[in-house]
Structure formats: structure tokens, C-alpha cells
JSON list of C-alpha atoms in Angstrom, two decimals:
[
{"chain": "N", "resi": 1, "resn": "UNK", "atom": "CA", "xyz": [0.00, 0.00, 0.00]},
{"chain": "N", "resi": 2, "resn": "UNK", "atom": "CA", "xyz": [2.54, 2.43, 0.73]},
{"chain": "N", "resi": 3, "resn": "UNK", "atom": "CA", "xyz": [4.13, 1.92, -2.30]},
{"chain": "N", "resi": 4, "resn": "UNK", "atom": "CA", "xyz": [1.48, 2.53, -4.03]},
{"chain": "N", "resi": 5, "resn": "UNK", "atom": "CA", "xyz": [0.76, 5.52, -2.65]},
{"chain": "N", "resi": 6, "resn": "UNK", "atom": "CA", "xyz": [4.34, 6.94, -2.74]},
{"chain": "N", "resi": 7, "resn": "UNK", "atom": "CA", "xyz": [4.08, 6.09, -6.36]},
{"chain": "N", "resi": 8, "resn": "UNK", "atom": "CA", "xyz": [0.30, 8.13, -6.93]},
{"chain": "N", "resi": 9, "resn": "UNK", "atom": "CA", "xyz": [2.27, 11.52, -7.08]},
{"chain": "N", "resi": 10, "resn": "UNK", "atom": "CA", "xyz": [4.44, 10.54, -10.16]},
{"chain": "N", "resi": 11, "resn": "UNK", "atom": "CA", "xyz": [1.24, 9.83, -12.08]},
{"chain": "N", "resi": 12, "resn": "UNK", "atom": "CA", "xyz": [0.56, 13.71, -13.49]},
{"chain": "N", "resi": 13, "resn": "UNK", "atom": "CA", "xyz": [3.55, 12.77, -16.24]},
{"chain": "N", "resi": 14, "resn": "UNK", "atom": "CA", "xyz": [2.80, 10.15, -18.69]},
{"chain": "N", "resi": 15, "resn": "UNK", "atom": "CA", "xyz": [5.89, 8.05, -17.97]},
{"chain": "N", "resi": 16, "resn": "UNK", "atom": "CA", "xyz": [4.77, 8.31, -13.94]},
{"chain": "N", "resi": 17, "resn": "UNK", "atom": "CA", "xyz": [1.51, 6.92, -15.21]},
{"chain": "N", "resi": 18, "resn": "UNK", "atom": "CA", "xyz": [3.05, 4.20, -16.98]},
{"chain": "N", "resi": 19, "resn": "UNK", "atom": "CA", "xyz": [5.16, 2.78, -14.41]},
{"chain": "N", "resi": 20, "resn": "UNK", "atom": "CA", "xyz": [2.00, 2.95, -12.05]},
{"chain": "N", "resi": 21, "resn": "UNK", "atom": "CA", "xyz": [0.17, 0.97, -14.40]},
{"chain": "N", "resi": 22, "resn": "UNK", "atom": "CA", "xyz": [3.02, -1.34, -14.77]},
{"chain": "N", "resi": 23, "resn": "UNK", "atom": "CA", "xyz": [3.27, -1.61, -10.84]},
{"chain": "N", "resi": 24, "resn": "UNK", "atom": "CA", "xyz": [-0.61, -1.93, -9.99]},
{"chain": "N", "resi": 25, "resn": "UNK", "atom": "CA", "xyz": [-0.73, -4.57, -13.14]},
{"chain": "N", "resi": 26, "resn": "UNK", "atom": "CA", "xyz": [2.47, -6.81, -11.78]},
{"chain": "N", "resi": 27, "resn": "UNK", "atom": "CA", "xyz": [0.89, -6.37, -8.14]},
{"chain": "N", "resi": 28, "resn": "UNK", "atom": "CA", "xyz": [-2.28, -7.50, -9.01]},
{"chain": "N", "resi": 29, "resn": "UNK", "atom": "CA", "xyz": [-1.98, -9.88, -11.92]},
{"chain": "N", "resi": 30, "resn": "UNK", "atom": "CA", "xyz": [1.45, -11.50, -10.74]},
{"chain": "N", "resi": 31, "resn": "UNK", "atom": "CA", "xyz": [2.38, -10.96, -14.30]},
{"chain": "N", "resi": 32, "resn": "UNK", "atom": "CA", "xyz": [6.36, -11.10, -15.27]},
{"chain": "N", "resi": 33, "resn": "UNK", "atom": "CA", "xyz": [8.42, -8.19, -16.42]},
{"chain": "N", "resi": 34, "resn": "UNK", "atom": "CA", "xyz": [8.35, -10.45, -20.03]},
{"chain": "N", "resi": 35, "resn": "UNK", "atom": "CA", "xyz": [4.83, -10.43, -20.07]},
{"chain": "N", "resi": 36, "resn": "UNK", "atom": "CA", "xyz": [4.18, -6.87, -19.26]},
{"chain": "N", "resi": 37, "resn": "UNK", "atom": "CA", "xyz": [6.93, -6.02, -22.09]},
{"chain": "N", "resi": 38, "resn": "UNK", "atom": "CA", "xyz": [4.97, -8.34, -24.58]},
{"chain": "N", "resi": 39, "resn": "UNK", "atom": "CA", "xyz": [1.40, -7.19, -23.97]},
{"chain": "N", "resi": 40, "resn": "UNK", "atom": "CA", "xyz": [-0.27, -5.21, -26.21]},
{"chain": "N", "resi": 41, "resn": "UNK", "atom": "CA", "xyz": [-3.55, -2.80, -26.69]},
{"chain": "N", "resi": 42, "resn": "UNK", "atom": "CA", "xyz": [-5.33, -6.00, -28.48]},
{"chain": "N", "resi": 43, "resn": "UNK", "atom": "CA", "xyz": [-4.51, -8.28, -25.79]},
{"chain": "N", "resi": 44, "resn": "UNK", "atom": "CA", "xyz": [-7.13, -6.50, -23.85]},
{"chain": "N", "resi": 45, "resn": "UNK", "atom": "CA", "xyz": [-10.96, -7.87, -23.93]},
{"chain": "N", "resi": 46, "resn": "UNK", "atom": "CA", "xyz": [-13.65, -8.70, -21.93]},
{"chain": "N", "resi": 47, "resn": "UNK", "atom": "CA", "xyz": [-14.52, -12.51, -20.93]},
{"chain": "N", "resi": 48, "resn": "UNK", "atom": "CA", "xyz": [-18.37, -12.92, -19.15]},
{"chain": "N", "resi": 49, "resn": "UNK", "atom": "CA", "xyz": [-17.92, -8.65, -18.53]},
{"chain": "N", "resi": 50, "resn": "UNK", "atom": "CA", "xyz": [-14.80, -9.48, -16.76]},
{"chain": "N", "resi": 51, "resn": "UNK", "atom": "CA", "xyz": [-11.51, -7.12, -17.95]},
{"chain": "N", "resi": 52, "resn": "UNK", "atom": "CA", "xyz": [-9.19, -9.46, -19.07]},
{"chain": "N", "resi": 53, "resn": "UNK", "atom": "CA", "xyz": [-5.30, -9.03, -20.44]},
{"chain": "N", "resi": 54, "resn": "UNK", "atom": "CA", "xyz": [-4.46, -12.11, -23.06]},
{"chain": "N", "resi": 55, "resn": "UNK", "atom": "CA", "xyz": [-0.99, -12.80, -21.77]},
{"chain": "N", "resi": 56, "resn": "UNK", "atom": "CA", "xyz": [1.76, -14.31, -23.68]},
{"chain": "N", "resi": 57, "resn": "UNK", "atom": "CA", "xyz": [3.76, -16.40, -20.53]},
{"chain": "N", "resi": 58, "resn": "UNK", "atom": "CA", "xyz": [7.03, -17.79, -20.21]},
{"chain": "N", "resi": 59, "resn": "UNK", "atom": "CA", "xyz": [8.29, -19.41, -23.09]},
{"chain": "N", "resi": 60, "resn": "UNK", "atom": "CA", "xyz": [5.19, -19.39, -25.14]},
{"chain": "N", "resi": 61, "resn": "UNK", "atom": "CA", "xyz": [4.49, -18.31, -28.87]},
{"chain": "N", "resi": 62, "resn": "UNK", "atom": "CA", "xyz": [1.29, -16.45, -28.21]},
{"chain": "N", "resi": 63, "resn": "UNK", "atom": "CA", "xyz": [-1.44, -15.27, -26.26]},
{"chain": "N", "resi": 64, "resn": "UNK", "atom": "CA", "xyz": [-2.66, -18.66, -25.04]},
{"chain": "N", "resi": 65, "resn": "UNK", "atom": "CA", "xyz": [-3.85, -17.54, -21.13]},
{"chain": "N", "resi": 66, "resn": "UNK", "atom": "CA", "xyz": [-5.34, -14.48, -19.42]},
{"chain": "N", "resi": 67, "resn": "UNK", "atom": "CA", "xyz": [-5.57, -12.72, -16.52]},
{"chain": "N", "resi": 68, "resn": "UNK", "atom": "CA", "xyz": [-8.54, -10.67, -14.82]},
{"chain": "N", "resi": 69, "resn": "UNK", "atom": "CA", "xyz": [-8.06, -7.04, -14.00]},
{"chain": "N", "resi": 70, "resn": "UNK", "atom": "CA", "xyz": [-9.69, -5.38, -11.60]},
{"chain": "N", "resi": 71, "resn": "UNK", "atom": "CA", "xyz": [-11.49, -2.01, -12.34]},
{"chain": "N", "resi": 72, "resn": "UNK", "atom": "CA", "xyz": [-9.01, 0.09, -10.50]},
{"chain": "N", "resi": 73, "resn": "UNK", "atom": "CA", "xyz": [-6.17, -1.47, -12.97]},
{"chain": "N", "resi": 74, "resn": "UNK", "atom": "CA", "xyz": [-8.40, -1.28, -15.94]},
{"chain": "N", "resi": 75, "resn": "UNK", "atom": "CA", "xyz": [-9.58, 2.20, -15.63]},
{"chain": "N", "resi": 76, "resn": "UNK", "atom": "CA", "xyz": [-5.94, 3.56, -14.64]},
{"chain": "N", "resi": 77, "resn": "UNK", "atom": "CA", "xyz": [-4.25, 1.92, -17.95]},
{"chain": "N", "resi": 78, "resn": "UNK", "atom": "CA", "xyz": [-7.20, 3.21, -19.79]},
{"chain": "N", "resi": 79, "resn": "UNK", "atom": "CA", "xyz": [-6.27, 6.76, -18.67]},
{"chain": "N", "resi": 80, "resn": "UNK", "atom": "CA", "xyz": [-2.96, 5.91, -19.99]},
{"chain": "N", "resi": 81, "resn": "UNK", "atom": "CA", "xyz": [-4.00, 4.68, -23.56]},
{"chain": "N", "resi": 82, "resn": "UNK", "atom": "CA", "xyz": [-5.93, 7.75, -23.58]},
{"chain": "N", "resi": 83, "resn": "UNK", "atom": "CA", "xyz": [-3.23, 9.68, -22.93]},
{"chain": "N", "resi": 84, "resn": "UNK", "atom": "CA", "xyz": [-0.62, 8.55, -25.28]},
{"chain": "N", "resi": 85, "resn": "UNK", "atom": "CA", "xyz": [-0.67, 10.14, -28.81]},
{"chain": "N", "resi": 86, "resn": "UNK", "atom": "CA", "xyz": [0.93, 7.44, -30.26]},
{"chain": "N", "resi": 87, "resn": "UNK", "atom": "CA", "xyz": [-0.35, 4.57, -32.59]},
{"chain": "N", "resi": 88, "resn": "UNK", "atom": "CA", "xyz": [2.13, 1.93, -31.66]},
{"chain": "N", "resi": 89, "resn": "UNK", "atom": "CA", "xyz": [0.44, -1.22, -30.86]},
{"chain": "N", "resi": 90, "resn": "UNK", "atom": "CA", "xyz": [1.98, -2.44, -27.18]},
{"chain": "N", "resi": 91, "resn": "UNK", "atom": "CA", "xyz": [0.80, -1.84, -24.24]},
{"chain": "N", "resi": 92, "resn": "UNK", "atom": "CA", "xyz": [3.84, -0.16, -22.63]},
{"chain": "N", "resi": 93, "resn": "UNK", "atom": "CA", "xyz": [6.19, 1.60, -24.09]},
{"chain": "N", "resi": 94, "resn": "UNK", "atom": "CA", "xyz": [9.92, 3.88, -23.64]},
{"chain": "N", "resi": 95, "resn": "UNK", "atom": "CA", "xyz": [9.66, 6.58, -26.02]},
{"chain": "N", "resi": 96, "resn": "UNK", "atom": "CA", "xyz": [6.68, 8.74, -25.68]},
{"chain": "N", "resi": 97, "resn": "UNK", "atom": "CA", "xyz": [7.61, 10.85, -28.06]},
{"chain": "N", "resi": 98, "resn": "UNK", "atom": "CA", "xyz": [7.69, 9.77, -31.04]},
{"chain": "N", "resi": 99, "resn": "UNK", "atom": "CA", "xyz": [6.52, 6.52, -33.16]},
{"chain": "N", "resi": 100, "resn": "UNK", "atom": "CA", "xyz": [8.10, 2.72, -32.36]},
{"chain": "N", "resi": 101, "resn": "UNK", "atom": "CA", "xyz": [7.01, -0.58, -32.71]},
{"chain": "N", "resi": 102, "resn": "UNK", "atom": "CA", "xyz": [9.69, -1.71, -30.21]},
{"chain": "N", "resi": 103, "resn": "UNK", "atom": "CA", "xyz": [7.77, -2.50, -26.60]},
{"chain": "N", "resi": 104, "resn": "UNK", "atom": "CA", "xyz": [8.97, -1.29, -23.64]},
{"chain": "N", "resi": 105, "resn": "UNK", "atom": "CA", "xyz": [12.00, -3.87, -22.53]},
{"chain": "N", "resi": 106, "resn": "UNK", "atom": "CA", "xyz": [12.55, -5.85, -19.37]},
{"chain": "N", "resi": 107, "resn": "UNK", "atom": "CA", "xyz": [15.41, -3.73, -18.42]},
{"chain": "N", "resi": 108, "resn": "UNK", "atom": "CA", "xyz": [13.83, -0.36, -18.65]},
{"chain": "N", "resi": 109, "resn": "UNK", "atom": "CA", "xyz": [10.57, -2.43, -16.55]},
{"chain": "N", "resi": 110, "resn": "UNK", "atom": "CA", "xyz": [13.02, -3.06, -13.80]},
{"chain": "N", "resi": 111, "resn": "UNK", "atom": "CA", "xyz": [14.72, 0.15, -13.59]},
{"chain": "N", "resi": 112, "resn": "UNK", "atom": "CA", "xyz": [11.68, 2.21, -13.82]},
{"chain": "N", "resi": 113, "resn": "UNK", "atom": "CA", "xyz": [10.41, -0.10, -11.57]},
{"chain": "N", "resi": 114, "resn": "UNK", "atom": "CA", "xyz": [13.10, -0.60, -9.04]},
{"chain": "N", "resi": 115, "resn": "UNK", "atom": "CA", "xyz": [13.17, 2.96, -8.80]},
{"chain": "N", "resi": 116, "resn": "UNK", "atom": "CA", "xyz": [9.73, 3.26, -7.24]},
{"chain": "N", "resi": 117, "resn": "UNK", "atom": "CA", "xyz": [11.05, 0.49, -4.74]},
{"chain": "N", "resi": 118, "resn": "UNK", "atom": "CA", "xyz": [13.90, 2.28, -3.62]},
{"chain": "N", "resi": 119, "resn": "UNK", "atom": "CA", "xyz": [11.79, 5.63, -3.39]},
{"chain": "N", "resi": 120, "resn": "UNK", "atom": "CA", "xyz": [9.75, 3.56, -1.05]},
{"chain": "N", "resi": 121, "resn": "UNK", "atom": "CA", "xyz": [12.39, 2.10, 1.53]},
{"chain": "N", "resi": 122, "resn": "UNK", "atom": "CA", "xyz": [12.42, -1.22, 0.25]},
{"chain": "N", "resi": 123, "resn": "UNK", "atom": "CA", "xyz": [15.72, -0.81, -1.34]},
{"chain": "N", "resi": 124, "resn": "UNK", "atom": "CA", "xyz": [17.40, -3.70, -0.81]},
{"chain": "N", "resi": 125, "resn": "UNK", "atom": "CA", "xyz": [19.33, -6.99, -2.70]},
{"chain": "N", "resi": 126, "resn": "UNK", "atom": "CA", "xyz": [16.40, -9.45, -1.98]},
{"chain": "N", "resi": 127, "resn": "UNK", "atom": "CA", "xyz": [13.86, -6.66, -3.43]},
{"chain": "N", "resi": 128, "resn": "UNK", "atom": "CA", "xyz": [13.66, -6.47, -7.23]},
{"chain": "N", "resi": 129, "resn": "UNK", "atom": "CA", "xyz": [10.70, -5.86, -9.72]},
{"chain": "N", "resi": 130, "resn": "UNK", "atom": "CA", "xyz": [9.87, -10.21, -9.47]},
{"chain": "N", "resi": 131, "resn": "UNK", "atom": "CA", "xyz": [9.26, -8.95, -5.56]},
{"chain": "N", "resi": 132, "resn": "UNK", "atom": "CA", "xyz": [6.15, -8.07, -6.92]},
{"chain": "N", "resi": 133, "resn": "UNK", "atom": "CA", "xyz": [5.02, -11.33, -8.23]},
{"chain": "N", "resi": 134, "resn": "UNK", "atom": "CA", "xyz": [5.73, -12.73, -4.65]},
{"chain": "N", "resi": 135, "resn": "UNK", "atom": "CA", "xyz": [3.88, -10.32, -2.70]},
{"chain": "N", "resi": 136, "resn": "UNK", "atom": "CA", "xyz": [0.77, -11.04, -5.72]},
{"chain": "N", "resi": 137, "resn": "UNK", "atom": "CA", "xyz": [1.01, -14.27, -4.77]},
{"chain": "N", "resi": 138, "resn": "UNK", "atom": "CA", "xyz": [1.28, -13.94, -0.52]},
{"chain": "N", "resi": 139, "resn": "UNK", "atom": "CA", "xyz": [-1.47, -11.63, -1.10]},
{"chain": "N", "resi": 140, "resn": "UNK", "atom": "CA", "xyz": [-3.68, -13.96, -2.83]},
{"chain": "N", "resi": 141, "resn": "UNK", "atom": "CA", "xyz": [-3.21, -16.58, -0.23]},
{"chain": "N", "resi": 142, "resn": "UNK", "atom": "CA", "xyz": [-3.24, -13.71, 2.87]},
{"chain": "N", "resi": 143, "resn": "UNK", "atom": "CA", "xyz": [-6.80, -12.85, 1.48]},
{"chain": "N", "resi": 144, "resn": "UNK", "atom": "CA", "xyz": [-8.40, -16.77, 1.63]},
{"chain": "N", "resi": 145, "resn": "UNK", "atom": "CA", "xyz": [-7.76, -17.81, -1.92]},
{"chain": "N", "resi": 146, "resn": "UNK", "atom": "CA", "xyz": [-7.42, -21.16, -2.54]},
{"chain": "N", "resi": 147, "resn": "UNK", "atom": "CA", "xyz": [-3.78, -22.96, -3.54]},
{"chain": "N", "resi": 148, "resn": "UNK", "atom": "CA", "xyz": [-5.43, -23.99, -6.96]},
{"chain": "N", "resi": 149, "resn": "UNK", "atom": "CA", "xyz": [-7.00, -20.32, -7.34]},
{"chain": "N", "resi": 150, "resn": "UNK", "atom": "CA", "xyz": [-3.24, -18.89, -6.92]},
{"chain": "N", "resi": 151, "resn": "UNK", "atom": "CA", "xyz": [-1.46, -21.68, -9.13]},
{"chain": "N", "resi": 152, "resn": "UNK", "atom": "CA", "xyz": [-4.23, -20.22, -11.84]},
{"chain": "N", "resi": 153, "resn": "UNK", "atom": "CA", "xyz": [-3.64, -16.57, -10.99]},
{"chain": "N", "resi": 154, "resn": "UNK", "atom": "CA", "xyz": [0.20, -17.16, -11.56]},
{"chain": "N", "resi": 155, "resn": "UNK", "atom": "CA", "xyz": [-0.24, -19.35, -14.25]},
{"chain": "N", "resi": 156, "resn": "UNK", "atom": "CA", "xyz": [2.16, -22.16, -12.66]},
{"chain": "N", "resi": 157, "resn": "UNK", "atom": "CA", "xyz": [2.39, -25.03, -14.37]},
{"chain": "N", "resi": 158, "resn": "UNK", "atom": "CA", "xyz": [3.39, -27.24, -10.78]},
{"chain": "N", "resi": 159, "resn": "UNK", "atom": "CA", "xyz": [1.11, -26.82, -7.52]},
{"chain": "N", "resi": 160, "resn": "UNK", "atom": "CA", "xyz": [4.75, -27.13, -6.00]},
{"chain": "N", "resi": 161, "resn": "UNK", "atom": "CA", "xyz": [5.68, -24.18, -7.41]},
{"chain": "N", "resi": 162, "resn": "UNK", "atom": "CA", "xyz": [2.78, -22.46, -5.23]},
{"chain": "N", "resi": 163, "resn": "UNK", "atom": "CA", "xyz": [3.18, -24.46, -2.13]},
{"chain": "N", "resi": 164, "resn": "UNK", "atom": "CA", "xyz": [6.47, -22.58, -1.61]},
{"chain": "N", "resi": 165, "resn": "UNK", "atom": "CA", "xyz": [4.07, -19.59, -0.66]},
{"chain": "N", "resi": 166, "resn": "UNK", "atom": "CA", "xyz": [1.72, -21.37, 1.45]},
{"chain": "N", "resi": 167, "resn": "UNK", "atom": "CA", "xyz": [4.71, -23.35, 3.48]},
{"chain": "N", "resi": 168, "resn": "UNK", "atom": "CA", "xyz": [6.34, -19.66, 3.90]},
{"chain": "N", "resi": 169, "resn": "UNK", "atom": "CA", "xyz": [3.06, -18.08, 5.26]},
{"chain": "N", "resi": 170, "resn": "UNK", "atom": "CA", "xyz": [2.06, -20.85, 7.57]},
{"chain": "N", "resi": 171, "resn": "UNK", "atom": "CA", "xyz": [6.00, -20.94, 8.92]},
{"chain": "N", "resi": 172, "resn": "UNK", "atom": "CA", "xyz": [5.28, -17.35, 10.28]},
{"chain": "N", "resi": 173, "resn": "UNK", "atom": "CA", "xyz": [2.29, -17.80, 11.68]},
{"chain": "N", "resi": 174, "resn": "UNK", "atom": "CA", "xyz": [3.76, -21.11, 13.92]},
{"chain": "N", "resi": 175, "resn": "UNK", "atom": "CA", "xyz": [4.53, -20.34, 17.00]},
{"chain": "N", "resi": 176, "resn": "UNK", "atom": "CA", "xyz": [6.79, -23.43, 17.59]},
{"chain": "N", "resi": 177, "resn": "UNK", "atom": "CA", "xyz": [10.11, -20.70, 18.85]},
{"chain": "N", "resi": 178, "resn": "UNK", "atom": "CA", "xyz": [7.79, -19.18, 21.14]},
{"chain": "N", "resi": 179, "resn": "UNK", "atom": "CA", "xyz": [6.36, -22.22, 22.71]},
{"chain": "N", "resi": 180, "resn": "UNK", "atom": "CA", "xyz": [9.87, -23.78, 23.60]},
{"chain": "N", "resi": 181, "resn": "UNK", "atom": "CA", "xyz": [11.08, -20.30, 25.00]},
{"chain": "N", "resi": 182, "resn": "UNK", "atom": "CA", "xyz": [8.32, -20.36, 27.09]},
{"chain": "N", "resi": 183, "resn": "UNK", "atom": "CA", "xyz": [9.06, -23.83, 28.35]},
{"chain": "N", "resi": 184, "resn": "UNK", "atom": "CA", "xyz": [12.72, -22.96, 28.72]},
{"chain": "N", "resi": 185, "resn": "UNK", "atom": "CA", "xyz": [12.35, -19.52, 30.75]},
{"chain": "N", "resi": 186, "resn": "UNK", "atom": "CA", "xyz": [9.14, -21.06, 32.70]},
{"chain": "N", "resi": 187, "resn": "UNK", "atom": "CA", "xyz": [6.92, -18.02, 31.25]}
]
């Protein structure tokens, strides 16, 4: 949350607006700094009235899964589209001003994106830009949904790959240290 709002203020330039779109997307979606970079304006539609971004995943040839976004996302990269008075045909890009057909690139993703980090105190080794696919993914589980629900959301092929989350969240909430340093100091 705090990033989020630390990152609010940059959003009156159109680059400020990007990289918030780029952050709430990644936050939200789980989505990879590849699949950000490959997305483009068509990949958005609707599925049953839901907002949906056609994603192109990890070592894929196309747009073969999706993933929901919620109206908060939706309306803030609409703001953006509308913005941009460019024609190019992704759904982030570097150079806004001027016409490209290049997409923005992972690199400029994670500095752009690592910058907003560091501008929020969580500058640090063990925090890059695939930080934010974690905390998607703690956050799913935080809020009640299901193992298989998150597997889906992150678009895992193993479950194993998502019990790494769960075994992480229920290591903090056991209480295991405590109980044994109660037993040792008679509290």
C-alpha cells in the first residue's frame, strides 16, 4: 500500500503513469516483467464482462492464457492509452515521443520499476521488480484464496511451485520458537 501511494504523485507525467500501471498490473496480476513487455492494446478484452489481459507467458508463442483485472487497474491503464498520442500497438512503451514498434524492454521495466522500490524504503538486494510477483502471490493466499486459485492466478504449471508460498506463510504464523522459549524460561 505504501508503495502505491508513494508512487500516486508521479502519475501527473505520462511516464509516472506508466510505471503505475506497470506496478498496480504486476501487483495484481502477478504478471512477469516479459509479459508486461509483450502485452499489447489488443490483448485487452472482456470474458463474461470481466476485464481481461491475453498474456503471452514464459516461453510461449502467443497469447494462449489471461488474466482478470480489476477495475481500479483497468480504468488507470485506460487513462494511460488515452493519454498517449501514439499509434504503436503495445501496451507499454519507452519513447513517448515519437513513433516505435519496439515495446517497452525488461530492463527499462526493472529500472523504472526498481526505482519506485527504492523511493519507497524497500531498497534492498532481496527486493527487485519479481518482488512483486511474490507479494501477488502472498497476497492472494493472505486474502483466503485457494492454492489452486493462486497456481491459476500465476499461471504455474506445478502446484509445487505455489506451495512454496503457502509453506512460507504458515512458517510465520507457527509459533513453535515461542512455545519452547516459554518452556525454557518457565513463562
Amino acid at each position: 500500500r505504501n508503495l502505491i501511494e508513494l508512487s500516486k504523485p508521479y502519475t501527473k507525467t505520462l511516464k509516472g503513469l506508466r510505471n503505475y500501471c506497470m506496478l498496480l498490473l504486476m501487483l495484481t496480476t502477478g504478471l512477469r516483467t516479459i509479459e508486461v513487455a509483450r502485452a499489447k492494446k489488443s490483448d485487452l478484452g472482456t470474458i463474461d464482462n470481466f476485464d481481461v489481459l491475453y498474456v503471452q507467458g514464459k516461453g510461449r508463442d502467443g497469447t494462449d492464457s489471461f488474466v482478470k483485472l480489476s477495475r481500479p487497474v483497468k480504468d488507470d491503464i485506460k487513462e494511460y492509452l488515452f493519454l498517449r498520442s501514439d499509434k504503436n500497438k503495445y501496451l507499454f512503451i519507452s519513447n513517448h515521443n515519437g513513433e516505435t514498434t519496439t515495446p517497452i524492454t525488461t530492463d527499462a521495466i526493472r529500472y523504472s520499476l526498481k526505482n519506485l522500490l527504492d523511493s519507497a524504503g524497500l531498497s534492498s538486494s532481496k527486493v527487485t521488480v519479481h518482488s512483486l510477483r511474490h507479494t501477488c502471490a502472498t497476497l492472494s493466499l493472505q486474502s483466503g484464496s485457494s492454492l489452486e486459485a493462486t497456481q491459476q492466478l500465476l499461471r504455474h504449471a506445478n502446484i509445487e511451485t505455489t506451495l512454496i508460498y503457502a509453506h512460507h506463510l504458515n512458517r510465520i504464523k507457527d509459533n513453535t520458537v515461542e512455545r519452547i522459549s516459554n518452556q525454557l524460561f518457565k513463562k
